PDB file of C-alpha atoms (C1' of nucleotides) in Angstrom:
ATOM      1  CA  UNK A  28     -68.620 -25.956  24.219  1.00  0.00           C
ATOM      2  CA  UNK A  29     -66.966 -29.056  25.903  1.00  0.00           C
ATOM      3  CA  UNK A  30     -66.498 -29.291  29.266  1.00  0.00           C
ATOM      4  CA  UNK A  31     -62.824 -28.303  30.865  1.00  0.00           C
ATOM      5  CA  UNK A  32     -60.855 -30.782  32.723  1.00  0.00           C
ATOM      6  CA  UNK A  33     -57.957 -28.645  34.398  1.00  0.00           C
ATOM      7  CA  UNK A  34     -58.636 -26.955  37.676  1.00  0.00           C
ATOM      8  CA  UNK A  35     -59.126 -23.346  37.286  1.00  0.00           C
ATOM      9  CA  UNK A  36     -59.026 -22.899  41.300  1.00  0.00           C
ATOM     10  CA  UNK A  37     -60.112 -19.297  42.279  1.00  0.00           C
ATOM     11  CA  UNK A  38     -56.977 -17.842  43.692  1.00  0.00           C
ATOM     12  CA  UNK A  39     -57.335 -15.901  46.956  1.00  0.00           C
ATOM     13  CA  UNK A  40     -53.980 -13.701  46.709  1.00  0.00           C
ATOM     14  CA  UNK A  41     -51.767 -12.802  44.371  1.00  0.00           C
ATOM     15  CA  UNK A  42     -49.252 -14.465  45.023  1.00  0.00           C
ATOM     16  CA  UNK A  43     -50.998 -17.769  44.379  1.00  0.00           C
ATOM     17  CA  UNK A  44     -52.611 -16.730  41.030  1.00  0.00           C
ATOM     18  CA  UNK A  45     -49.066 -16.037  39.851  1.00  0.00           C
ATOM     19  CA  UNK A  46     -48.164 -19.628  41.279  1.00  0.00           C
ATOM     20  CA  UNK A  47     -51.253 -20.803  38.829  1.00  0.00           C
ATOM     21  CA  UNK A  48     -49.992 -18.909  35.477  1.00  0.00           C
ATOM     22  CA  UNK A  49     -46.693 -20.615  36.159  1.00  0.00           C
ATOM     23  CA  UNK A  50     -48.200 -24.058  36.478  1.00  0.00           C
ATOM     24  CA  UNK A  51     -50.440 -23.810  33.915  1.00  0.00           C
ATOM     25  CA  UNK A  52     -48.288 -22.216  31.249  1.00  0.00           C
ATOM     26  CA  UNK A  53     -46.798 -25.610  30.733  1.00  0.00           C
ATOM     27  CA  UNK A  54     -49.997 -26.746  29.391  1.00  0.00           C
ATOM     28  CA  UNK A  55     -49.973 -24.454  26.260  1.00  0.00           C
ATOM     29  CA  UNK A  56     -49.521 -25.342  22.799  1.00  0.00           C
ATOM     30  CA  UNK A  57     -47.287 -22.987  20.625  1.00  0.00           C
ATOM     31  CA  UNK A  58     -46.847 -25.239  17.809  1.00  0.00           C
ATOM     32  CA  UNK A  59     -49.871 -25.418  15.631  1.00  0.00           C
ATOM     33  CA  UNK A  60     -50.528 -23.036  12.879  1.00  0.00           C
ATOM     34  CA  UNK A  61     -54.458 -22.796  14.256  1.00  0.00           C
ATOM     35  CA  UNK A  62     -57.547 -22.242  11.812  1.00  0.00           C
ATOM     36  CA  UNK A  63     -57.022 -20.414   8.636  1.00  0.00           C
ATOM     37  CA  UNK A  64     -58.089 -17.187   8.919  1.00  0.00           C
ATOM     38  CA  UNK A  65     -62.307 -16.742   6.636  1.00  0.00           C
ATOM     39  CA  UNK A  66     -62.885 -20.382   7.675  1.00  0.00           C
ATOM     40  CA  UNK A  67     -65.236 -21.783  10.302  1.00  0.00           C
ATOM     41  CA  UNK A  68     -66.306 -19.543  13.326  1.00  0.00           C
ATOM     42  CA  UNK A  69     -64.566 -16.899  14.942  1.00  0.00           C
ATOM     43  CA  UNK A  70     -65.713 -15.973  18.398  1.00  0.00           C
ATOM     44  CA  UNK A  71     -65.008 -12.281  20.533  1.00  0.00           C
ATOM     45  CA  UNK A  72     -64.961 -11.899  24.300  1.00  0.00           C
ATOM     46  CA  UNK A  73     -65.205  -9.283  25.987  1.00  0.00           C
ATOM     47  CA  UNK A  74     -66.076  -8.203  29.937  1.00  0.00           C
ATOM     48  CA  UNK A  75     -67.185  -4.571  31.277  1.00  0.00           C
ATOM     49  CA  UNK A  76     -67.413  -4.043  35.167  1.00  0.00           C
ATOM     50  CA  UNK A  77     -69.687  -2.106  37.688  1.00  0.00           C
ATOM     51  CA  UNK A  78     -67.007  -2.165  40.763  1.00  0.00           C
ATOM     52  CA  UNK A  79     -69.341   0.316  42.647  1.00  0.00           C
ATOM     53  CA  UNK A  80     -72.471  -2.629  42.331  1.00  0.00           C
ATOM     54  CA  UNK A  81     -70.232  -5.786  42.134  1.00  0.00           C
ATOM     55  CA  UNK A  82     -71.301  -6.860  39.079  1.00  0.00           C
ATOM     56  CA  UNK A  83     -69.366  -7.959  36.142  1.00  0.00           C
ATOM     57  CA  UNK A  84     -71.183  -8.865  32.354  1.00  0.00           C
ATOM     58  CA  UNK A  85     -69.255 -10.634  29.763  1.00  0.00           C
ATOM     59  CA  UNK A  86     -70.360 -11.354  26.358  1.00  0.00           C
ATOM     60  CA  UNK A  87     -69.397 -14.076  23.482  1.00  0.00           C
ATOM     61  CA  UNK A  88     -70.177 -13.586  20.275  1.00  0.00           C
ATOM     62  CA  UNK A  89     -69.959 -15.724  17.380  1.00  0.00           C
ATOM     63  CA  UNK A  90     -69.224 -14.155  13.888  1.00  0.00           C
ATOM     64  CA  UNK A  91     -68.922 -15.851  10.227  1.00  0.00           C
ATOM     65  CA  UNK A  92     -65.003 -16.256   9.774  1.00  0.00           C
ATOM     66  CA  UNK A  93     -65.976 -15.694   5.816  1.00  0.00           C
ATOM     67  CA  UNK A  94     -68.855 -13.180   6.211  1.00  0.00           C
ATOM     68  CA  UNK A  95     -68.156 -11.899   9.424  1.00  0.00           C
ATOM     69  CA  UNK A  96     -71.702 -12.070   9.908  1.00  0.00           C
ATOM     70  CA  UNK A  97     -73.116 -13.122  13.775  1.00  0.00           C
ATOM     71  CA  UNK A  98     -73.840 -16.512  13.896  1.00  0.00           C
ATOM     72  CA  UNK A  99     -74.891 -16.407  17.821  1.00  0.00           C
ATOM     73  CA  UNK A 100     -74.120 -14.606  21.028  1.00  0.00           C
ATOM     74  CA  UNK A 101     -74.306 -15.086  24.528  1.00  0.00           C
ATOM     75  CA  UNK A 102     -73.574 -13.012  27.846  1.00  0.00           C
ATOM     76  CA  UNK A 103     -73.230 -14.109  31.506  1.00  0.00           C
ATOM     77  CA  UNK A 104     -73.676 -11.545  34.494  1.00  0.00           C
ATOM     78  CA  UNK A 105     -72.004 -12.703  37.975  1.00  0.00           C
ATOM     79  CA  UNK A 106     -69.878 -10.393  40.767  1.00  0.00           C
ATOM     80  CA  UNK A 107     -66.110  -9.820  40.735  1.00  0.00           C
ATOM     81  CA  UNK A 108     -63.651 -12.140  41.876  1.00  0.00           C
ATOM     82  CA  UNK A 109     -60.877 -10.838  41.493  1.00  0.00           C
ATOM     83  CA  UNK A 110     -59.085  -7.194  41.195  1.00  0.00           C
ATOM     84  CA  UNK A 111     -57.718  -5.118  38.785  1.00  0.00           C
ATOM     85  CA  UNK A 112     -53.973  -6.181  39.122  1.00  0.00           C
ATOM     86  CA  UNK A 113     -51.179  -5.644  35.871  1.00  0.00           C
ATOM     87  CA  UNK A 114     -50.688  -9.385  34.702  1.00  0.00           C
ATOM     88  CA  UNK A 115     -53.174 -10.852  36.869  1.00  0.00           C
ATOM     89  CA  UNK A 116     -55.757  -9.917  34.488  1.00  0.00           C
ATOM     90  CA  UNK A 117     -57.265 -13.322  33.152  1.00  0.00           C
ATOM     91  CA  UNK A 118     -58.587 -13.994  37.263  1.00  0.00           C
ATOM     92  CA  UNK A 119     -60.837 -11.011  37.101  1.00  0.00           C
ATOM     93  CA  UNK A 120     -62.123 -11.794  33.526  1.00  0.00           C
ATOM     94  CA  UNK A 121     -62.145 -15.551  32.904  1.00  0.00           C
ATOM     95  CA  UNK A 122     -64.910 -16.832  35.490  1.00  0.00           C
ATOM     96  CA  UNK A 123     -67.721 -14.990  33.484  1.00  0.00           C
ATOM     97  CA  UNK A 124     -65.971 -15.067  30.236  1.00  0.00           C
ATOM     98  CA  UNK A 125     -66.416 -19.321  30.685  1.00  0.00           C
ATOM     99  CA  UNK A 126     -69.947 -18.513  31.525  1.00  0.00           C
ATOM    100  CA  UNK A 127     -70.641 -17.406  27.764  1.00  0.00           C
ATOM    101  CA  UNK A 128     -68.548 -19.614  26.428  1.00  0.00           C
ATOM    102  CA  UNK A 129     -70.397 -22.685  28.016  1.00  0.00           C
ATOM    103  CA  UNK A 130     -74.065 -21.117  26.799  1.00  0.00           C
ATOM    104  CA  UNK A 131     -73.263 -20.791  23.104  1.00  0.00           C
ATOM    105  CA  UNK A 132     -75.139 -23.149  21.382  1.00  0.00           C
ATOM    106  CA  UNK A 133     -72.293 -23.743  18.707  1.00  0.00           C
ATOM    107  CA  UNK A 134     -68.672 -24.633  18.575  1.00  0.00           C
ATOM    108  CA  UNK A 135     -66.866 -20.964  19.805  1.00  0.00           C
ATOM    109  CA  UNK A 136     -63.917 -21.724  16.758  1.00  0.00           C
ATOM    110  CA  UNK A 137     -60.926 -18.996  17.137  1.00  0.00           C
ATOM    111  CA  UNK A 138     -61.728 -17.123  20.002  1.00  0.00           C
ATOM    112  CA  UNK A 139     -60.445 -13.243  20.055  1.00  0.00           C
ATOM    113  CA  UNK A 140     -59.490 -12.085  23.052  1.00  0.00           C
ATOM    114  CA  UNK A 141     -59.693  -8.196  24.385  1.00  0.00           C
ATOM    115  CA  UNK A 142     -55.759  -8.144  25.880  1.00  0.00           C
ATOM    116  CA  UNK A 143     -52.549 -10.364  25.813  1.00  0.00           C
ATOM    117  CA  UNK A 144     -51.571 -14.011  25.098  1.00  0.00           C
ATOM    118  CA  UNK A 145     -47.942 -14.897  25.270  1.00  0.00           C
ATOM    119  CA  UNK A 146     -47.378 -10.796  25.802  1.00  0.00           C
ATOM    120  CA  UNK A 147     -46.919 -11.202  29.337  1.00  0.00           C
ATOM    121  CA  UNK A 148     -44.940 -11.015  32.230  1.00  0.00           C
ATOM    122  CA  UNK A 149     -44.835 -14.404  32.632  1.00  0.00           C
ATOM    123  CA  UNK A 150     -45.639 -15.372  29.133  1.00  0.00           C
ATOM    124  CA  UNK A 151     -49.028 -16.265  29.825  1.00  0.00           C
ATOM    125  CA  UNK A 152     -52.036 -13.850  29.237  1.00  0.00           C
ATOM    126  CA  UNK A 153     -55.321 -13.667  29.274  1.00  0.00           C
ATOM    127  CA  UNK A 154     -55.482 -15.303  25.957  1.00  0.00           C
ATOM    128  CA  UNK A 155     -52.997 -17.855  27.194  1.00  0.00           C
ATOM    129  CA  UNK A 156     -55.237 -19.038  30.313  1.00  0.00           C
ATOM    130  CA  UNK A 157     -58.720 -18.713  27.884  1.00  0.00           C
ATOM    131  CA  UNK A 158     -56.749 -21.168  25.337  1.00  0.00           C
ATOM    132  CA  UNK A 159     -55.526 -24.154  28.177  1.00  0.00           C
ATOM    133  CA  UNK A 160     -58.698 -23.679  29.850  1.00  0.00           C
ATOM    134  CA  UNK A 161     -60.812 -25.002  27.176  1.00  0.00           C
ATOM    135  CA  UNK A 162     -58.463 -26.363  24.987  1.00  0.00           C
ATOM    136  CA  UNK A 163     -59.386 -23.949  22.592  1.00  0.00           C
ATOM    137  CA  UNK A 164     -57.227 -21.736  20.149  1.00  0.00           C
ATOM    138  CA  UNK A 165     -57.162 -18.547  21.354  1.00  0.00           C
ATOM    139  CA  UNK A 166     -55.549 -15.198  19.907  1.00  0.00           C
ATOM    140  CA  UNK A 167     -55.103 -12.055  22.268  1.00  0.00           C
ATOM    141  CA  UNK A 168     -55.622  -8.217  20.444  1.00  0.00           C
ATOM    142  CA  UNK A 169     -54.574  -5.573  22.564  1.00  0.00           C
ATOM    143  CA  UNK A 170     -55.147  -1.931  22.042  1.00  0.00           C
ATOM    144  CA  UNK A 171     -51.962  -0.942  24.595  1.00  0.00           C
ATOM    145  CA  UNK A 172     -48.144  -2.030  24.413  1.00  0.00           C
ATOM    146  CA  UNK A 173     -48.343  -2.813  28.202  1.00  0.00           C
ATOM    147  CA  UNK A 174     -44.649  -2.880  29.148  1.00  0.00           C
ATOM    148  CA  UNK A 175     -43.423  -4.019  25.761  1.00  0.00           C
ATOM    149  CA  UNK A 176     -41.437  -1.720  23.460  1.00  0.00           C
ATOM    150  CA  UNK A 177     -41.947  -1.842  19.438  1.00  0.00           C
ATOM    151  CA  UNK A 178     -41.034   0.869  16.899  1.00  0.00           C
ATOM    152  CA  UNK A 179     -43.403   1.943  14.977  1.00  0.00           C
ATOM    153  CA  UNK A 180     -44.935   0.167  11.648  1.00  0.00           C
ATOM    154  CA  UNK A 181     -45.042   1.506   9.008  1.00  0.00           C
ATOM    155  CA  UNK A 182     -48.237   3.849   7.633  1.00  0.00           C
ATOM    156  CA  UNK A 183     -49.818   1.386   5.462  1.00  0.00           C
ATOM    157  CA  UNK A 184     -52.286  -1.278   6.952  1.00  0.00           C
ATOM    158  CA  UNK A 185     -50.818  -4.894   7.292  1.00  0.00           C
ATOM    159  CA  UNK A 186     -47.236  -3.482   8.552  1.00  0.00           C
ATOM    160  CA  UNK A 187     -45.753  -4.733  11.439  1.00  0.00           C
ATOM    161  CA  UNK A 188     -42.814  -4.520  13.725  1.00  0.00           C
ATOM    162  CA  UNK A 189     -41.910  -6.862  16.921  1.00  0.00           C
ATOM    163  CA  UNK A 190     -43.561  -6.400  20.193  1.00  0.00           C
ATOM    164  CA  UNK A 191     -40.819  -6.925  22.405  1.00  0.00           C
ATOM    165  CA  UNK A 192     -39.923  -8.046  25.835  1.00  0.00           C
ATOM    166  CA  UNK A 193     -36.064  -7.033  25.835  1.00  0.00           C
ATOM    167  CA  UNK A 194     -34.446  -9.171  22.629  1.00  0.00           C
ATOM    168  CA  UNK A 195     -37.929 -11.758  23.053  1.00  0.00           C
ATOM    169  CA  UNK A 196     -40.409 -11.493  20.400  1.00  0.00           C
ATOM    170  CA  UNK A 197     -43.781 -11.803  22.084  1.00  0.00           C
ATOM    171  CA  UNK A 198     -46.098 -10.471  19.405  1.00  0.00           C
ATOM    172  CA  UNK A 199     -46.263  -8.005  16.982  1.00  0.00           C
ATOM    173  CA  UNK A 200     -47.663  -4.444  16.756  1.00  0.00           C
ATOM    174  CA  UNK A 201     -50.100  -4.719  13.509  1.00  0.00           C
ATOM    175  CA  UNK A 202     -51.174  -1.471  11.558  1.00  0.00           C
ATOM    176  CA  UNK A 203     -55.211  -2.573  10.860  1.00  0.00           C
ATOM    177  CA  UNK A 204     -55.831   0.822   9.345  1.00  0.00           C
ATOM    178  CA  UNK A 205     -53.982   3.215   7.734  1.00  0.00           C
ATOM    179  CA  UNK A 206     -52.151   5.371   9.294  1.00  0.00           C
ATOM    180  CA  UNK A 207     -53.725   4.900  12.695  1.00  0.00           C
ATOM    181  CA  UNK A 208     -52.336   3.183  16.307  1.00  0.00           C
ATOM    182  CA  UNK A 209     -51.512  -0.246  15.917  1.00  0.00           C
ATOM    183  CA  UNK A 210     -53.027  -3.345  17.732  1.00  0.00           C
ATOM    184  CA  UNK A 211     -50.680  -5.732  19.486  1.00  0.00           C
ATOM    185  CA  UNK A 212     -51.186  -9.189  18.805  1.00  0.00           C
ATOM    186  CA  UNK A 213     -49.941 -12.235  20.462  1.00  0.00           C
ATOM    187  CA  UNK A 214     -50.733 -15.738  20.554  1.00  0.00           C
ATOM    188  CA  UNK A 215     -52.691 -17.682  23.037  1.00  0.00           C
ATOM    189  CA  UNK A 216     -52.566 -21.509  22.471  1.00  0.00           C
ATOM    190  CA  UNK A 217     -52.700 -23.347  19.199  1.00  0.00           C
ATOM    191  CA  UNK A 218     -52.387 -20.566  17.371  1.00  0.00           C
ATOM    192  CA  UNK A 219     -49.279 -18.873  15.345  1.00  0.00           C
ATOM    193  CA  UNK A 220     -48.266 -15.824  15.443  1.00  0.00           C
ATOM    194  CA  UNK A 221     -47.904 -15.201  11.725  1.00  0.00           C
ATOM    195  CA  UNK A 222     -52.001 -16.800  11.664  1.00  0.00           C
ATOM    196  CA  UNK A 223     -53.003 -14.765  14.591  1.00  0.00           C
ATOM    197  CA  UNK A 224     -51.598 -11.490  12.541  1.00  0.00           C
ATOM    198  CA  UNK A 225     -53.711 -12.979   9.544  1.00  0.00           C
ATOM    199  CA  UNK A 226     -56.919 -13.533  10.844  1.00  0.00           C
ATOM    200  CA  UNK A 227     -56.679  -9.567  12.913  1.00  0.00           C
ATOM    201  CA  UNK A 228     -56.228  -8.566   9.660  1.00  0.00           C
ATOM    202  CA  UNK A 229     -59.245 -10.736   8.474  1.00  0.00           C
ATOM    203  CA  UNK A 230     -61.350  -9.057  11.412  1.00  0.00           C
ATOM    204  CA  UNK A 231     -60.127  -5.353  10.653  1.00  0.00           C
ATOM    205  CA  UNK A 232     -62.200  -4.460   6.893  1.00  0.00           C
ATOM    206  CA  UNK A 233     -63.602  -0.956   8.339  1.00  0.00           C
ATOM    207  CA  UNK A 234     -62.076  -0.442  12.129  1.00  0.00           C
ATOM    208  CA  UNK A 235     -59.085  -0.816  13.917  1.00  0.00           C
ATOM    209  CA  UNK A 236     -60.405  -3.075  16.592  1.00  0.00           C
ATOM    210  CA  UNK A 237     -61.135  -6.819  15.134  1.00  0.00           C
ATOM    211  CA  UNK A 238     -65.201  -6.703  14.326  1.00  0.00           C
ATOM    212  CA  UNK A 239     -65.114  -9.800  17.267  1.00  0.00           C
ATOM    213  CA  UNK A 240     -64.105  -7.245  19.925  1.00  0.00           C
ATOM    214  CA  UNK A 241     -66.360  -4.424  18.778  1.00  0.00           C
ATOM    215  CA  UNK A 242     -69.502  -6.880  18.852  1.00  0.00           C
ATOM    216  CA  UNK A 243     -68.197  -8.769  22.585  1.00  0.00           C
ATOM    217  CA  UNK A 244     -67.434  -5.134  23.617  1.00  0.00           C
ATOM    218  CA  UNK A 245     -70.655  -3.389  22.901  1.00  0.00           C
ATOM    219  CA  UNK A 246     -72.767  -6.984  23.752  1.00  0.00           C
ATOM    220  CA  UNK A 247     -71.331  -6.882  27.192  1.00  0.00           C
ATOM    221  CA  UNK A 248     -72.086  -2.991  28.078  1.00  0.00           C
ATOM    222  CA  UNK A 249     -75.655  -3.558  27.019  1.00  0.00           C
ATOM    223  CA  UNK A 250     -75.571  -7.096  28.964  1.00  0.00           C
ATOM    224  CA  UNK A 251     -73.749  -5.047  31.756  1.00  0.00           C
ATOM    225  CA  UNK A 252     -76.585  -1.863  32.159  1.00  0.00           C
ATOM    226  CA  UNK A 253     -79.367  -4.273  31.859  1.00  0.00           C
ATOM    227  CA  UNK A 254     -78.104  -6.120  34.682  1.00  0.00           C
ATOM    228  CA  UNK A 255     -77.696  -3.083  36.987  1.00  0.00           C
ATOM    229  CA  UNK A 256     -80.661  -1.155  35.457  1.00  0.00           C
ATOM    230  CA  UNK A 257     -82.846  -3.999  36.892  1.00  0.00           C
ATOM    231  CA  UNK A 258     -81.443  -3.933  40.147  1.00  0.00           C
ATOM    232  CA  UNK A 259     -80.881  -0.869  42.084  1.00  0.00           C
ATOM    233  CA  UNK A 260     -80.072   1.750  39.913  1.00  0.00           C
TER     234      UNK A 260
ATOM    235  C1'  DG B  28     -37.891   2.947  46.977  1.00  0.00           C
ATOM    236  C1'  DC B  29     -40.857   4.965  42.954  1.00  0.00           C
ATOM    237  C1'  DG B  30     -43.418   4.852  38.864  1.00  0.00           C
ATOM    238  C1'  DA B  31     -45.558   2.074  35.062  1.00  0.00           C
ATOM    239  C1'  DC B  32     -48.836  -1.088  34.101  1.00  0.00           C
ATOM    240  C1'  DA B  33     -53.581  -5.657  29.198  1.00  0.00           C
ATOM    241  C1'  DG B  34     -58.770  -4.487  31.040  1.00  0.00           C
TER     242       DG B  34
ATOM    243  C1'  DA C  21     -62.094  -0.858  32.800  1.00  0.00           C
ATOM    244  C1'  DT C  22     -64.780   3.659  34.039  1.00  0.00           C
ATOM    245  C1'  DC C  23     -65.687   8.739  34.857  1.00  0.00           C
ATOM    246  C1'  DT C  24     -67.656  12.376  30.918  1.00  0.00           C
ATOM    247  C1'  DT C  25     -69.310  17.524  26.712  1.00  0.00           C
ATOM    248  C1'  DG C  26     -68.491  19.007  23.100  1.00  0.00           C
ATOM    249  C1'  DT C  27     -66.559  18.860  18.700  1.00  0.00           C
ATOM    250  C1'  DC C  28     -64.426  18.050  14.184  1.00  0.00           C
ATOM    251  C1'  DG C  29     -65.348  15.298  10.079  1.00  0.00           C
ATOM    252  C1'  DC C  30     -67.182  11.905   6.605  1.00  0.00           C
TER     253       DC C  30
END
DNA sequence: GCGACAG
DNA sequence: ATCTTGTCGC
């Protein structure tokens, strides 16, 4: 992966990290369709946390857009930076997240993300941040509605409604599987929304979750217990 | 002021 | 996110 040129700058409250998101929202791209969806790579990130030991473990993995088979995978094991907070997210996550990114030995692609992208109080996401960070396009899939309201899509897989923020569209609530909880999709950066909805549904053949989060999710808790196993456990 | 709240 | 046993079902 190239290198990134924008100051990430590790906030120390949050009151500055908020002050970041606002500056560097201005830096994302909304209007490009992004890759068609069963073209090129696809990559999933995901992060899983030992608060008690300080240790965090995120994972990338690479996937065939048109197979979905892995193509390579990578994981990066450092301590937490930053809490838990509600829309502060992407501080706590990215640092180790960029770690994987920056050891694949192939072009990332789309890169999945395990949360929101534009779905945010201040419209920019984990997704969002991931996306103007490395200039990548970036999609966020979210297995909550955080604050947002939606009615519920209809039964059959590839309904949607509007995830909403008051009268704002910010993403959509996508039915991957029949008759099950949706997924709420957003955009990150240089992605659409109707191509981010595409290429979930491109990732979704057997589960609900996109296959990129269920191989960066299960990567990173094997990544994550290996770390601490080794250490004092 | 209180509760809710991506992961 | 993480803590956690069994259980219903394909």
């Amino acid at each position: 992966m190239e290198t990134m040129d924008i100051p990430a700058g590790r906030p120390a409250t949050e009151e500055q990290a908020r002050a970041i998101q606002d500056e560097l929202r201005t830096r994302t791209i909304l209007g490009e369709p992004g890759p068609p969806p069963g073209t090129g790579h696809v990559t999933g990130v995901d992060v899983a946390y030992d608060d008690e030991r300080d240790v965090v473990a995120a994972a990338a993995v690479v996937l065939d857009a048109a197979t979905l088979e892995v193509v390579a995978e990578r994981t990066a094991v450092g301590r937490i930076s930053f809490p838990y907070v509600p829309g502060l997210l992407a501080f706590r996550e990215i640092p180790t997240v960029l770690a994987a990114l920056d050891a694949l030995p192939c072009p990332p692609g789309l890169v999945v993300c395990d949360g929101y992208g534009l779905a945010h109080p201040r419209r920019f996401g984990l997704a969002s941040h991931l996306g103007v960070l490395t200039g990548l396009p970036t999609i966020g899939v979210a297995k909550n509605p955080f604050t947002f309201s939606y009615d519920d899509p209809g039964p059959r897989r590839g309904a949607w409604t509007p995830l909403l923020a008051g009268d704002e569209e910010v993403g959509r609530a996508l039915r991957t599987r029949a008759a099950v909880k949706p997924v709420f999709v957003s955009v990150g950066h240089r992605v659409s929304l109707d191509n981010a909805c595409a290429h979930t549904l491109a990732l979704t053949p057997a589960y609900r979750l996109p296959e990129t989060t269920r191989r960066a999710d299960a990567l990173c808790r094997r990544a994550l217990r290996e770390a601490t196993t080794r250490q004092g456990g």
